[in-house]
Amino acid sequence: MGNEFRKIAVVGLGYIGLPTATMFAGNGLEVVGIDTNLGIVNKVNEGKVHIIEPDLEDRVAEAVKSRKLRASTTVEESDAFIIAVPTPFKGDHKPDVSYVDAAASSIAPVLKRGDLVVLQSTSPVGTTLHIAELMSKLRPDLKFPSLGDDVADVHLAYCPERVLPGKTMYELVHNDRVIGGVHDCCSQKAKALYKLFVAGECLETDSKTAEMAKLTENSYRDVNIAFANELSIICDKLGIDVWELIRLANHHPRVNILKPGPGVGGHCIAVDPWFIVDSAPQEARLISTARRINDSKPEWVLDKIDEALKKLKAKDGNGKQSVVVCLGLSFKANIDDLRESPAVEIVELLASRHSCDIVVVEPHVESLPSRLGKVSNVRLSSLSDALRVGDIFVGLVDHDVFKNIPLNNLAGKTVVDAKGIWPTGKSASGAEGADSAMAAGNSAGRSPSRTGH
Ligand code: SAJ
């Protein structure tokens, strides 16, 4: 198949849409990126970006300069359309596909025979067929693909994204992709499009299987993290160091346990499994239990901080109030992304339960997020200041900078390590005086250490 695509439109210039648009532009296509947010559109047209992702800004600047990429608030006629808009869930864990519907409705008026429409947003099973119906109503003059009828004027496919934030530009090219056409001819056409820059394999299937594949991948990770989190709670009860346990168990050739932590954050893993639960509530028992286990972990960490505060109070009599240092706010290590972060939730709950001073260290942000900014007993601080004033140190995110804290600096402090920043074990040398880590797996009475990862 020759290159049948001259111009494409990418609807939604977020974490996935903008890098995808930039890839196509960098591979010679004329790309128009569409976003309803005028601020984003203006920024992209200046060759700048509104999200932090290694390598993205330079590539956007290059693509805009070469006039291959531009942004607009309105959809234009193109040969292919990629929908990459958010699909959040509502309060009751029900998926909200209104942005997908809005994107499909905005594309419909400019569609012509032979065009390709690809849905990339993480979506409940059946969404691709649903937008075929929606567009069919808006454009009765065009024939859209449907189950059992493979003759159509417009091709339609679901093609999920599986890149890891922080490695997006590399993984976009090198990851294998699942391409789910409503019919085989739709898959083939979508594959021809992605093969313009994807070096990984493009695996063809139908749209429902592709939708389920995306949800399955993130649910698989969620269930496995829940297993690790449950183990950490059991081990705490039994006085076993979970990090040591996992390290030993993972020496089995067919065991690979993930890491426990303060909960699961980010905009994907904590959300996507609910889409499966919503589609099959009676059947998705393990998946929904895992979600609940991971969602309940912040409360458990909070109970551990409560215990540490009580213990310290009993030790110090009615003396001064303890200062609690919370290390990390982002949803995972070495990034600035605070979305759905369990660390933010823990700090917020801690401040609502206790009047003590809470010192937050998050080297990747310049100010506290708005939900913490107005809380009077919470302040953002440098690590050195926190090490000077803190009594209780709560490890919430395993940033490298925290792993490198000289252990002597924690001597005499109480440590609640929810993330295995200082897994206990072999080299507890420096922190002999620490009344050490008790949460999320670190059993009481052992000194923090930096080995064991
Ligand atoms: N986490 C743990 N223990 C672990 C691993 C992760 O507690 O052993 C926590 C992290 O701290 C974080 C959360 O899970 O709070 C999610 O982090 P992550 O690194 O597992 O995943 P994300 O959300 O950055 O990206 C995931 C990836 N999916 C899978 O690995 C199956 C990525 O490939 C997807 O493209 C992305 O979701 C997405 O956009 O769906």
CSV table of C-alpha atoms and ligand atoms in Angstrom, one decimal:
chain,number,residue,atom,x,y,z
A,1,MET,CA,0.0,0.0,0.0
A,2,GLY,CA,1.6,3.3,-1.0
A,3,ASN,CA,1.4,6.3,1.2
A,4,GLU,CA,-2.3,7.2,1.0
A,5,PHE,CA,-2.0,9.8,3.8
A,6,ARG,CA,-1.0,13.3,3.0
A,7,LYS,CA,-2.7,15.2,5.8
A,8,ILE,CA,-3.9,14.0,9.2
A,9,ALA,CA,-5.8,15.6,12.1
A,10,VAL,CA,-5.1,14.7,15.7
A,11,VAL,CA,-7.9,15.6,18.0
A,12,GLY,CA,-6.7,16.3,21.6
A,13,LEU,CA,-3.2,17.6,22.1
A,14,GLY,CA,-2.5,16.1,25.6
A,15,TYR,CA,0.0,13.6,26.9
A,16,ILE,CA,-0.6,11.2,24.0
A,17,GLY,CA,-2.1,13.4,21.2
A,18,LEU,CA,0.7,15.9,21.1
A,19,PRO,CA,3.6,13.4,20.9
A,20,THR,CA,1.6,11.3,18.3
A,21,ALA,CA,1.0,14.4,16.2
A,22,THR,CA,4.7,15.3,16.4
A,23,MET,CA,5.7,11.8,15.3
A,24,PHE,CA,3.6,11.9,12.2
A,25,ALA,CA,4.8,15.5,11.4
A,26,GLY,CA,8.4,14.3,11.9
A,27,ASN,CA,7.8,11.6,9.4
A,28,GLY,CA,6.7,13.9,6.6
A,29,LEU,CA,2.9,14.2,7.0
A,30,GLU,CA,1.1,17.5,7.2
A,31,VAL,CA,-0.5,17.4,10.7
A,32,VAL,CA,-3.1,19.6,12.2
A,33,GLY,CA,-3.5,19.2,16.0
A,34,ILE,CA,-6.9,20.1,17.3
A,35,ASP,CA,-7.6,21.2,20.8
A,36,THR,CA,-10.5,23.1,22.4
A,37,ASN,CA,-8.1,24.9,24.7
A,38,LEU,CA,-6.9,28.0,22.9
A,39,GLY,CA,-3.9,28.4,25.3
A,40,ILE,CA,-2.6,25.0,24.2
A,41,VAL,CA,-3.2,25.7,20.5
A,42,ASN,CA,-1.3,29.0,20.8
A,43,LYS,CA,1.5,27.4,22.7
A,44,VAL,CA,2.0,24.6,20.1
A,45,ASN,CA,1.9,27.1,17.3
A,46,GLU,CA,4.8,28.9,19.0
A,47,GLY,CA,6.7,25.6,19.0
A,48,LYS,CA,6.2,25.2,22.7
A,49,VAL,CA,4.6,22.5,24.9
A,50,HIS,CA,2.3,22.5,27.9
A,51,ILE,CA,3.4,19.1,29.3
A,52,ILE,CA,6.8,17.9,30.5
A,53,GLU,CA,8.1,14.9,28.6
A,54,PRO,CA,11.7,14.3,27.6
A,55,ASP,CA,12.5,15.2,24.0
A,56,LEU,CA,9.0,16.5,23.2
A,57,GLU,CA,9.6,20.2,23.2
A,58,ASP,CA,12.5,20.0,20.7
A,59,ARG,CA,10.5,17.8,18.4
A,60,VAL,CA,7.5,20.1,18.5
A,61,ALA,CA,9.6,23.1,17.9
A,62,GLU,CA,11.2,21.4,14.9
A,63,ALA,CA,7.9,20.2,13.5
A,64,VAL,CA,6.3,23.6,13.8
A,65,LYS,CA,9.4,25.3,12.3
A,66,SER,CA,9.3,23.0,9.3
A,67,ARG,CA,5.5,23.8,8.9
A,68,LYS,CA,4.6,20.2,9.1
A,69,LEU,CA,2.7,20.7,12.4
A,70,ARG,CA,0.2,23.4,13.4
A,71,ALA,CA,-2.6,23.6,15.9
A,72,SER,CA,-6.1,24.8,15.6
A,73,THR,CA,-9.4,24.8,17.6
A,74,THR,CA,-11.4,23.5,14.6
A,75,VAL,CA,-11.3,20.2,12.8
A,76,GLU,CA,-10.3,20.4,9.1
A,77,GLU,CA,-10.6,18.0,6.2
A,78,SER,CA,-7.9,15.4,6.4
A,79,ASP,CA,-7.1,11.9,5.1
A,80,ALA,CA,-7.0,10.4,8.6
A,81,PHE,CA,-8.3,11.5,12.0
A,82,ILE,CA,-6.9,10.4,15.4
A,83,ILE,CA,-9.0,10.8,18.5
A,84,ALA,CA,-6.8,11.2,21.6
A,85,VAL,CA,-9.0,12.9,24.2
A,86,PRO,CA,-9.4,12.1,27.9
A,87,THR,CA,-11.8,9.4,29.1
A,88,PRO,CA,-12.1,10.0,32.8
A,89,PHE,CA,-14.6,8.3,35.1
A,90,LYS,CA,-17.5,9.9,36.9
A,91,GLY,CA,-17.9,9.8,40.7
A,92,ASP,CA,-19.5,6.3,40.6
A,93,HIS,CA,-16.6,4.8,38.6
A,94,LYS,CA,-18.6,4.9,35.4
A,95,PRO,CA,-16.6,5.8,32.3
A,96,ASP,CA,-17.2,9.3,30.8
A,97,VAL,CA,-16.9,9.1,27.0
A,98,SER,CA,-18.4,12.5,26.4
A,99,TYR,CA,-15.0,13.9,25.1
A,100,VAL,CA,-14.8,11.0,22.6
A,101,ASP,CA,-18.4,11.7,21.5
A,102,ALA,CA,-17.6,15.4,21.1
A,103,ALA,CA,-14.5,14.7,19.1
A,104,ALA,CA,-16.4,12.2,16.8
A,105,SER,CA,-19.1,14.8,16.3
A,106,SER,CA,-16.6,17.5,15.4
A,107,ILE,CA,-14.9,15.2,12.8
A,108,ALA,CA,-18.2,13.9,11.2
A,109,PRO,CA,-18.9,17.1,9.2
A,110,VAL,CA,-15.6,17.1,7.4
A,111,LEU,CA,-15.4,13.4,6.6
A,112,LYS,CA,-15.2,12.2,2.9
A,113,ARG,CA,-15.1,8.8,1.3
A,114,GLY,CA,-11.9,6.8,1.9
A,115,ASP,CA,-11.0,8.6,5.2
A,116,LEU,CA,-9.7,6.7,8.2
A,117,VAL,CA,-10.8,7.5,11.8
A,118,VAL,CA,-8.8,6.0,14.7
A,119,LEU,CA,-9.8,6.1,18.3
A,120,GLN,CA,-6.7,6.1,20.6
A,121,SER,CA,-8.3,7.1,23.9
A,122,THR,CA,-8.6,4.4,26.5
A,123,SER,CA,-12.2,3.4,26.2
A,124,PRO,CA,-14.8,1.0,27.4
A,125,VAL,CA,-15.4,-2.0,25.1
A,126,GLY,CA,-17.8,-1.1,22.3
A,127,THR,CA,-16.9,2.6,22.1
A,128,THR,CA,-15.5,2.3,18.6
A,129,LEU,CA,-18.7,0.8,17.3
A,130,HIS,CA,-20.6,3.4,19.3
A,131,ILE,CA,-18.8,6.2,17.5
A,132,ALA,CA,-19.5,4.5,14.1
A,133,GLU,CA,-23.2,4.8,15.0
A,134,LEU,CA,-22.9,8.3,16.2
A,135,MET,CA,-21.1,9.5,13.0
A,136,SER,CA,-23.5,7.5,10.9
A,137,LYS,CA,-26.4,9.5,12.3
A,138,LEU,CA,-24.5,12.8,11.6
A,139,ARG,CA,-23.5,11.8,8.1
A,140,PRO,CA,-26.3,9.6,6.6
A,141,ASP,CA,-24.7,10.2,3.2
A,142,LEU,CA,-21.6,8.1,4.1
A,143,LYS,CA,-21.5,4.4,5.0
A,144,PHE,CA,-19.7,3.5,8.2
A,145,PRO,CA,-18.5,0.1,9.1
A,146,SER,CA,-20.6,-2.1,11.4
A,147,LEU,CA,-20.5,-5.7,12.6
A,148,GLY,CA,-21.5,-8.1,9.9
A,149,ASP,CA,-21.1,-5.6,7.0
A,150,ASP,CA,-17.7,-4.9,5.7
A,151,VAL,CA,-18.5,-2.5,2.9
A,152,ALA,CA,-18.0,1.1,4.1
A,153,ASP,CA,-17.0,4.6,2.9
A,154,VAL,CA,-15.0,5.4,6.0
A,155,HIS,CA,-12.6,3.2,7.8
A,156,LEU,CA,-12.7,3.0,11.6
A,157,ALA,CA,-10.2,1.4,14.1
A,158,TYR,CA,-9.2,1.4,17.7
A,159,CYS,CA,-5.5,1.7,18.3
A,160,PRO,CA,-4.5,2.0,22.0
A,161,GLU,CA,-1.4,3.7,23.3
A,162,ARG,CA,0.8,1.9,25.8
A,163,VAL,CA,3.7,4.3,26.3
A,164,LEU,CA,5.2,4.9,29.8
A,165,PRO,CA,5.1,8.6,30.8
A,166,GLY,CA,8.7,9.8,30.8
A,167,LYS,CA,9.7,7.4,27.9
A,168,THR,CA,6.9,8.4,25.5
A,169,MET,CA,9.0,9.5,22.6
A,170,TYR,CA,11.0,6.3,22.6
A,171,GLU,CA,8.2,3.9,23.3
A,172,LEU,CA,5.9,5.5,20.7
A,173,VAL,CA,8.3,4.3,18.0
A,174,HIS,CA,9.5,1.0,19.6
A,175,ASN,CA,6.5,-0.5,21.4
A,176,ASP,CA,4.4,-3.1,19.5
A,177,ARG,CA,0.9,-1.8,18.9
A,178,VAL,CA,-2.5,-3.4,18.8
A,179,ILE,CA,-4.6,-2.3,15.8
A,180,GLY,CA,-8.3,-3.2,16.1
A,181,GLY,CA,-10.3,-2.4,12.9
A,182,VAL,CA,-14.1,-2.7,12.9
A,183,HIS,CA,-13.2,-4.9,9.8
A,184,ASP,CA,-10.0,-6.3,8.4
A,185,CYS,CA,-9.8,-3.6,5.8
A,186,CYS,CA,-10.0,-0.9,8.6
A,187,SER,CA,-7.1,-2.6,10.4
A,188,GLN,CA,-5.0,-2.7,7.3
A,189,LYS,CA,-5.6,0.9,6.6
A,190,ALA,CA,-4.8,1.9,10.2
A,191,LYS,CA,-1.7,-0.3,10.2
A,192,ALA,CA,-0.5,1.5,7.0
A,193,LEU,CA,-0.8,4.8,8.9
A,194,TYR,CA,1.0,3.7,12.1
A,195,LYS,CA,3.7,1.9,10.1
A,196,LEU,CA,4.8,5.4,9.0
A,197,PHE,CA,6.7,5.8,12.3
A,198,VAL,CA,6.2,2.6,14.4
A,199,ALA,CA,9.2,0.3,14.4
A,200,GLY,CA,7.5,-2.2,16.7
A,201,GLU,CA,5.0,-4.9,15.4
A,202,CYS,CA,1.5,-3.7,14.5
A,203,LEU,CA,-0.8,-6.6,15.6
A,204,GLU,CA,-4.2,-6.7,13.9
A,205,THR,CA,-7.4,-7.7,15.6
A,206,ASP,CA,-11.0,-6.4,15.9
A,207,SER,CA,-12.0,-3.2,17.7
A,208,LYS,CA,-13.5,-4.8,20.8
A,209,THR,CA,-10.5,-7.0,21.5
A,210,ALA,CA,-8.2,-4.0,21.0
A,211,GLU,CA,-10.3,-2.0,23.5
A,212,MET,CA,-10.2,-4.8,26.0
A,213,ALA,CA,-6.4,-5.3,25.5
A,214,LYS,CA,-5.7,-1.8,26.7
A,215,LEU,CA,-7.9,-2.2,29.8
A,216,THR,CA,-6.4,-5.6,30.4
A,217,GLU,CA,-2.8,-4.4,30.4
A,218,ASN,CA,-3.4,-1.8,33.0
A,219,SER,CA,-5.6,-4.1,35.1
A,220,TYR,CA,-2.9,-6.7,35.0
A,221,ARG,CA,-0.5,-4.3,36.5
A,222,ASP,CA,-3.1,-3.0,39.1
A,223,VAL,CA,-3.9,-6.6,40.2
A,224,ASN,CA,-0.2,-7.4,40.6
A,225,ILE,CA,0.4,-4.2,42.6
A,226,ALA,CA,-2.6,-5.0,44.8
A,227,PHE,CA,-0.9,-8.4,45.5
A,228,ALA,CA,2.2,-6.6,46.6
A,229,ASN,CA,0.2,-4.1,48.7
A,230,GLU,CA,-1.7,-6.8,50.4
A,231,LEU,CA,1.5,-8.7,51.2
A,232,SER,CA,2.9,-5.5,52.8
A,233,ILE,CA,-0.1,-5.3,55.1
A,234,ILE,CA,0.1,-9.0,56.0
A,235,CYS,CA,3.8,-8.8,56.6
A,236,ASP,CA,3.4,-5.7,58.8
A,237,LYS,CA,0.9,-7.7,60.9
A,238,LEU,CA,3.2,-10.7,61.2
A,239,GLY,CA,6.4,-8.7,61.8
A,240,ILE,CA,8.0,-9.7,58.6
A,241,ASP,CA,10.0,-7.3,56.4
A,242,VAL,CA,8.1,-7.3,53.1
A,243,TRP,CA,11.1,-6.0,51.0
A,244,GLU,CA,13.2,-8.8,52.2
A,245,LEU,CA,10.4,-11.3,51.6
A,246,ILE,CA,9.8,-10.1,48.0
A,247,ARG,CA,13.5,-10.0,47.2
A,248,LEU,CA,13.7,-13.7,48.3
A,249,ALA,CA,10.5,-14.8,46.6
A,250,ASN,CA,11.6,-13.2,43.4
A,251,HIS,CA,14.6,-15.5,43.2
A,252,HIS,CA,12.1,-18.2,42.2
A,253,PRO,CA,12.4,-18.5,38.4
A,254,ARG,CA,8.7,-18.0,37.9
A,255,VAL,CA,7.9,-15.4,40.5
A,256,ASN,CA,8.1,-11.6,39.9
A,257,ILE,CA,6.3,-9.7,42.6
A,258,LEU,CA,5.9,-5.9,42.1
A,259,LYS,CA,6.6,-3.3,44.7
A,260,PRO,CA,4.2,-2.3,47.5
A,261,GLY,CA,3.7,1.4,48.0
A,262,PRO,CA,1.3,4.1,49.4
A,263,GLY,CA,-1.3,3.3,46.7
A,264,VAL,CA,-1.6,3.5,42.9
A,265,GLY,CA,-1.6,6.9,41.2
A,266,GLY,CA,-1.5,8.3,37.7
A,267,HIS,CA,-4.3,8.7,35.2
A,268,CYS,CA,-4.3,5.2,33.8
A,269,ILE,CA,-3.9,2.3,36.2
A,270,ALA,CA,-6.1,3.6,38.9
A,271,VAL,CA,-8.9,4.3,36.3
A,272,ASP,CA,-8.9,1.8,33.5
A,273,PRO,CA,-9.8,-1.3,35.6
A,274,TRP,CA,-13.0,0.4,36.5
A,275,PHE,CA,-14.0,0.3,32.8
A,276,ILE,CA,-13.9,-3.5,32.9
A,277,VAL,CA,-15.8,-3.6,36.2
A,278,ASP,CA,-18.5,-1.3,34.8
A,279,SER,CA,-18.9,-3.6,31.7
A,280,ALA,CA,-19.0,-6.8,33.7
A,281,PRO,CA,-19.7,-6.0,37.4
A,282,GLN,CA,-20.6,-9.5,38.5
A,283,GLU,CA,-17.7,-11.2,36.7
A,284,ALA,CA,-14.8,-8.8,37.4
A,285,ARG,CA,-14.4,-9.8,41.0
A,286,LEU,CA,-10.6,-10.0,41.2
A,287,ILE,CA,-10.2,-6.7,39.3
A,288,SER,CA,-12.6,-4.8,41.5
A,289,THR,CA,-11.1,-6.2,44.7
A,290,ALA,CA,-7.6,-5.2,43.5
A,291,ARG,CA,-8.8,-1.7,42.8
A,292,ARG,CA,-10.2,-1.4,46.3
A,293,ILE,CA,-7.1,-2.8,47.9
A,294,ASN,CA,-4.9,-0.2,46.1
A,295,ASP,CA,-7.4,2.6,46.8
A,296,SER,CA,-7.4,1.8,50.5
A,297,LYS,CA,-3.6,1.8,50.9
A,298,PRO,CA,-3.3,5.6,51.7
A,299,GLU,CA,-5.6,5.1,54.7
A,300,TRP,CA,-3.5,2.3,55.9
A,301,VAL,CA,-0.3,4.4,55.6
A,302,LEU,CA,-2.1,7.2,57.5
A,303,ASP,CA,-2.9,4.7,60.3
A,304,LYS,CA,0.9,4.0,60.5
A,305,ILE,CA,1.6,7.7,60.8
A,306,ASP,CA,-1.0,8.0,63.5
A,307,GLU,CA,0.7,5.2,65.4
A,308,ALA,CA,4.1,6.9,65.0
A,309,LEU,CA,2.7,10.2,66.3
A,310,LYS,CA,1.1,8.5,69.3
A,311,LYS,CA,4.3,6.6,70.1
A,312,LEU,CA,6.4,9.8,69.9
A,313,LYS,CA,3.9,11.7,72.0
A,314,ALA,CA,4.0,9.0,74.7
A,315,LYS,CA,7.8,9.1,74.6
A,316,ASP,CA,8.1,12.9,74.8
A,317,GLY,CA,5.3,13.4,77.4
A,318,ASN,CA,3.3,16.5,76.7
A,319,GLY,CA,6.3,18.3,75.1
A,320,LYS,CA,6.4,19.9,71.7
A,321,GLN,CA,4.3,18.7,68.8
A,322,SER,CA,6.1,16.5,66.3
A,323,VAL,CA,6.9,17.8,62.9
A,324,VAL,CA,6.0,15.3,60.2
A,325,VAL,CA,8.1,15.4,57.0
A,326,CYS,CA,6.4,13.9,53.9
A,327,LEU,CA,8.9,12.9,51.2
A,328,GLY,CA,7.4,13.1,47.8
A,329,LEU,CA,4.1,14.2,46.2
A,330,SER,CA,4.2,12.9,42.6
A,331,PHE,CA,2.5,9.7,41.6
A,332,LYS,CA,5.8,7.9,40.9
A,333,ALA,CA,9.5,8.4,41.1
A,334,ASN,CA,11.5,11.2,39.4
A,335,ILE,CA,8.5,12.9,37.7
A,336,ASP,CA,6.5,16.1,38.4
A,337,ASP,CA,3.1,14.6,37.7
A,338,LEU,CA,0.8,14.8,40.7
A,339,ARG,CA,-2.4,13.4,39.0
A,340,GLU,CA,-4.3,10.9,41.2
A,341,SER,CA,-1.2,10.8,43.5
A,342,PRO,CA,-1.7,8.8,46.7
A,343,ALA,CA,1.0,10.9,48.3
A,344,VAL,CA,-1.1,14.1,47.8
A,345,GLU,CA,-4.1,12.2,49.3
A,346,ILE,CA,-2.1,11.1,52.3
A,347,VAL,CA,-0.8,14.6,53.1
A,348,GLU,CA,-4.3,16.1,52.7
A,349,LEU,CA,-5.8,13.4,55.1
A,350,LEU,CA,-2.9,13.8,57.5
A,351,ALA,CA,-3.5,17.6,57.7
A,352,SER,CA,-7.2,17.1,58.3
A,353,ARG,CA,-6.5,14.6,61.2
A,354,HIS,CA,-3.7,16.3,63.0
A,355,SER,CA,-2.7,19.9,63.8
A,356,CYS,CA,1.0,19.2,63.8
A,357,ASP,CA,3.4,20.9,61.3
A,358,ILE,CA,3.6,19.0,58.1
A,359,VAL,CA,6.6,19.7,55.9
A,360,VAL,CA,6.4,18.4,52.4
A,361,VAL,CA,9.5,17.9,50.2
A,362,GLU,CA,8.9,17.5,46.5
A,363,PRO,CA,11.9,18.7,44.5
A,364,HIS,CA,10.0,18.4,41.2
A,365,VAL,CA,7.4,21.1,41.9
A,366,GLU,CA,7.8,24.8,42.8
A,367,SER,CA,4.6,25.1,44.7
A,368,LEU,CA,2.0,22.9,46.5
A,369,PRO,CA,-1.0,21.8,44.5
A,370,SER,CA,-4.1,23.9,45.1
A,371,ARG,CA,-5.8,21.3,47.3
A,372,LEU,CA,-2.8,21.5,49.8
A,373,GLY,CA,-1.8,25.2,49.2
A,374,LYS,CA,-4.5,26.6,51.5
A,375,VAL,CA,-4.0,24.1,54.3
A,376,SER,CA,-2.4,26.1,57.2
A,377,ASN,CA,-0.2,23.4,58.7
A,378,VAL,CA,1.3,22.2,55.4
A,379,ARG,CA,4.3,23.8,53.8
A,380,LEU,CA,6.7,22.9,51.0
A,381,SER,CA,10.3,22.9,52.0
A,382,SER,CA,13.8,22.0,50.8
A,383,LEU,CA,15.1,18.6,51.8
A,384,SER,CA,17.9,20.1,53.9
A,385,ASP,CA,15.4,22.2,55.9
A,386,ALA,CA,13.2,19.2,56.4
A,387,LEU,CA,16.0,17.1,57.6
A,388,ARG,CA,16.8,19.7,60.2
A,389,VAL,CA,13.3,20.2,61.6
A,390,GLY,CA,11.6,16.8,61.1
A,391,ASP,CA,10.8,14.3,63.8
A,392,ILE,CA,8.9,11.7,61.7
A,393,PHE,CA,9.9,11.0,58.1
A,394,VAL,CA,7.3,9.5,55.8
A,395,GLY,CA,8.6,8.1,52.6
A,396,LEU,CA,5.9,8.4,50.0
A,397,VAL,CA,7.8,8.5,46.6
A,398,ASP,CA,11.1,6.8,45.8
A,399,HIS,CA,12.7,9.8,44.1
A,400,ASP,CA,16.5,9.2,43.6
A,401,VAL,CA,17.2,12.3,45.7
A,402,PHE,CA,15.5,10.6,48.7
A,403,LYS,CA,17.3,7.3,48.2
A,404,ASN,CA,20.5,9.3,48.4
A,405,ILE,CA,19.8,10.8,51.8
A,406,PRO,CA,22.8,10.0,54.0
A,407,LEU,CA,21.4,7.6,56.5
A,408,ASN,CA,23.2,9.4,59.3
A,409,ASN,CA,20.7,12.2,58.7
A,410,LEU,CA,17.9,10.0,59.9
A,411,ALA,CA,19.6,8.9,63.1
A,412,GLY,CA,17.2,9.4,66.0
A,413,LYS,CA,14.2,10.0,63.8
A,414,THR,CA,11.1,8.0,63.3
A,415,VAL,CA,10.7,6.6,59.8
A,416,VAL,CA,7.5,5.5,58.1
A,417,ASP,CA,8.7,4.2,54.8
A,418,ALA,CA,5.7,3.5,52.6
A,419,LYS,CA,7.6,3.1,49.4
A,420,GLY,CA,10.7,1.0,50.3
A,421,ILE,CA,13.0,4.0,49.8
A,422,TRP,CA,15.3,2.5,52.4
A,423,PRO,CA,14.5,-1.2,52.2
A,424,THR,CA,15.7,-2.8,55.4
A,425,GLY,CA,18.3,-5.5,55.3
A,426,LYS,CA,21.9,-5.7,54.6
A,427,SER,CA,23.5,-2.3,55.1
A,428,ALA,CA,21.7,-0.4,57.8
A,429,SER,CA,24.9,1.1,58.9
A,430,GLY,CA,24.3,4.8,59.0
A,431,ALA,CA,21.0,5.0,60.7
A,432,GLU,CA,21.6,2.9,63.7
A,433,GLY,CA,19.8,5.4,65.9
A,434,ALA,CA,16.6,5.6,63.8
A,435,ASP,CA,13.4,4.3,65.3
A,436,SER,CA,12.8,2.8,62.1
A,437,ALA,CA,10.4,2.2,59.4
A,438,MET,CA,7.2,0.5,60.2
A,439,ALA,CA,4.8,1.2,57.3
A,440,ALA,CA,4.1,-0.4,54.0
A,441,GLY,CA,6.1,-3.4,54.8
A,442,ASN,CA,9.1,-2.3,56.8
A,443,SER,CA,8.8,-4.1,60.0
A,444,ALA,CA,9.5,-2.2,63.2
A,445,GLY,CA,12.8,-2.3,64.8
A,446,ARG,CA,15.0,-2.4,61.7
A,447,SER,CA,17.1,0.4,60.5
A,448,PRO,CA,16.6,2.0,57.1
A,449,SER,CA,19.0,1.1,54.4
A,450,ARG,CA,19.5,1.8,50.8
A,451,THR,CA,20.2,-1.7,49.6
A,452,GLY,CA,17.8,-4.3,48.5
A,453,HIS,CA,16.1,-2.7,45.4
B,1,SAJ,N1,3.4,1.2,41.3
B,1,SAJ,C1,3.5,0.5,42.5
B,1,SAJ,N2,4.3,-0.6,42.5
B,1,SAJ,C2,4.9,-1.1,41.4
B,1,SAJ,C3,4.7,-0.4,40.1
B,1,SAJ,C4,4.0,0.8,40.1
B,1,SAJ,O1,3.0,0.9,43.5
B,1,SAJ,O2,5.6,-2.1,41.4
B,1,SAJ,C5,2.6,2.4,41.3
B,1,SAJ,C6,3.4,3.7,40.9
B,1,SAJ,O3,4.0,4.2,42.0
B,1,SAJ,C7,2.3,4.6,40.4
B,1,SAJ,C8,1.3,3.6,39.7
B,1,SAJ,O4,1.6,2.3,40.2
B,1,SAJ,O5,1.6,5.2,41.5
B,1,SAJ,C9,1.4,3.6,38.2
B,1,SAJ,O6,2.7,3.7,37.8
B,1,SAJ,P1,3.3,2.7,36.6
B,1,SAJ,O7,4.7,3.1,36.4
B,1,SAJ,O8,3.0,1.3,36.8
B,1,SAJ,O9,2.4,3.1,35.3
B,1,SAJ,P2,2.0,4.5,34.6
B,1,SAJ,O10,0.6,4.9,35.1
B,1,SAJ,O11,3.0,5.5,34.6
B,1,SAJ,O12,1.8,4.0,33.1
B,1,SAJ,C10,0.9,2.8,32.8
B,1,SAJ,C11,1.7,1.8,32.0
B,1,SAJ,N3,1.0,0.6,31.9
B,1,SAJ,C12,1.6,-0.6,32.2
B,1,SAJ,O13,2.7,-0.7,32.7
B,1,SAJ,C13,0.7,-1.8,32.1
B,1,SAJ,C14,1.9,2.4,30.6
B,1,SAJ,O14,2.6,1.4,29.7
B,1,SAJ,C15,0.6,2.8,30.0
B,1,SAJ,O15,0.8,3.3,28.6
B,1,SAJ,C16,0.0,3.9,30.8
B,1,SAJ,O16,-0.2,3.3,32.1
B,1,SAJ,C17,-1.3,4.4,30.2
B,1,SAJ,O17,-1.2,5.5,29.6
B,1,SAJ,O18,-2.3,3.6,30.2
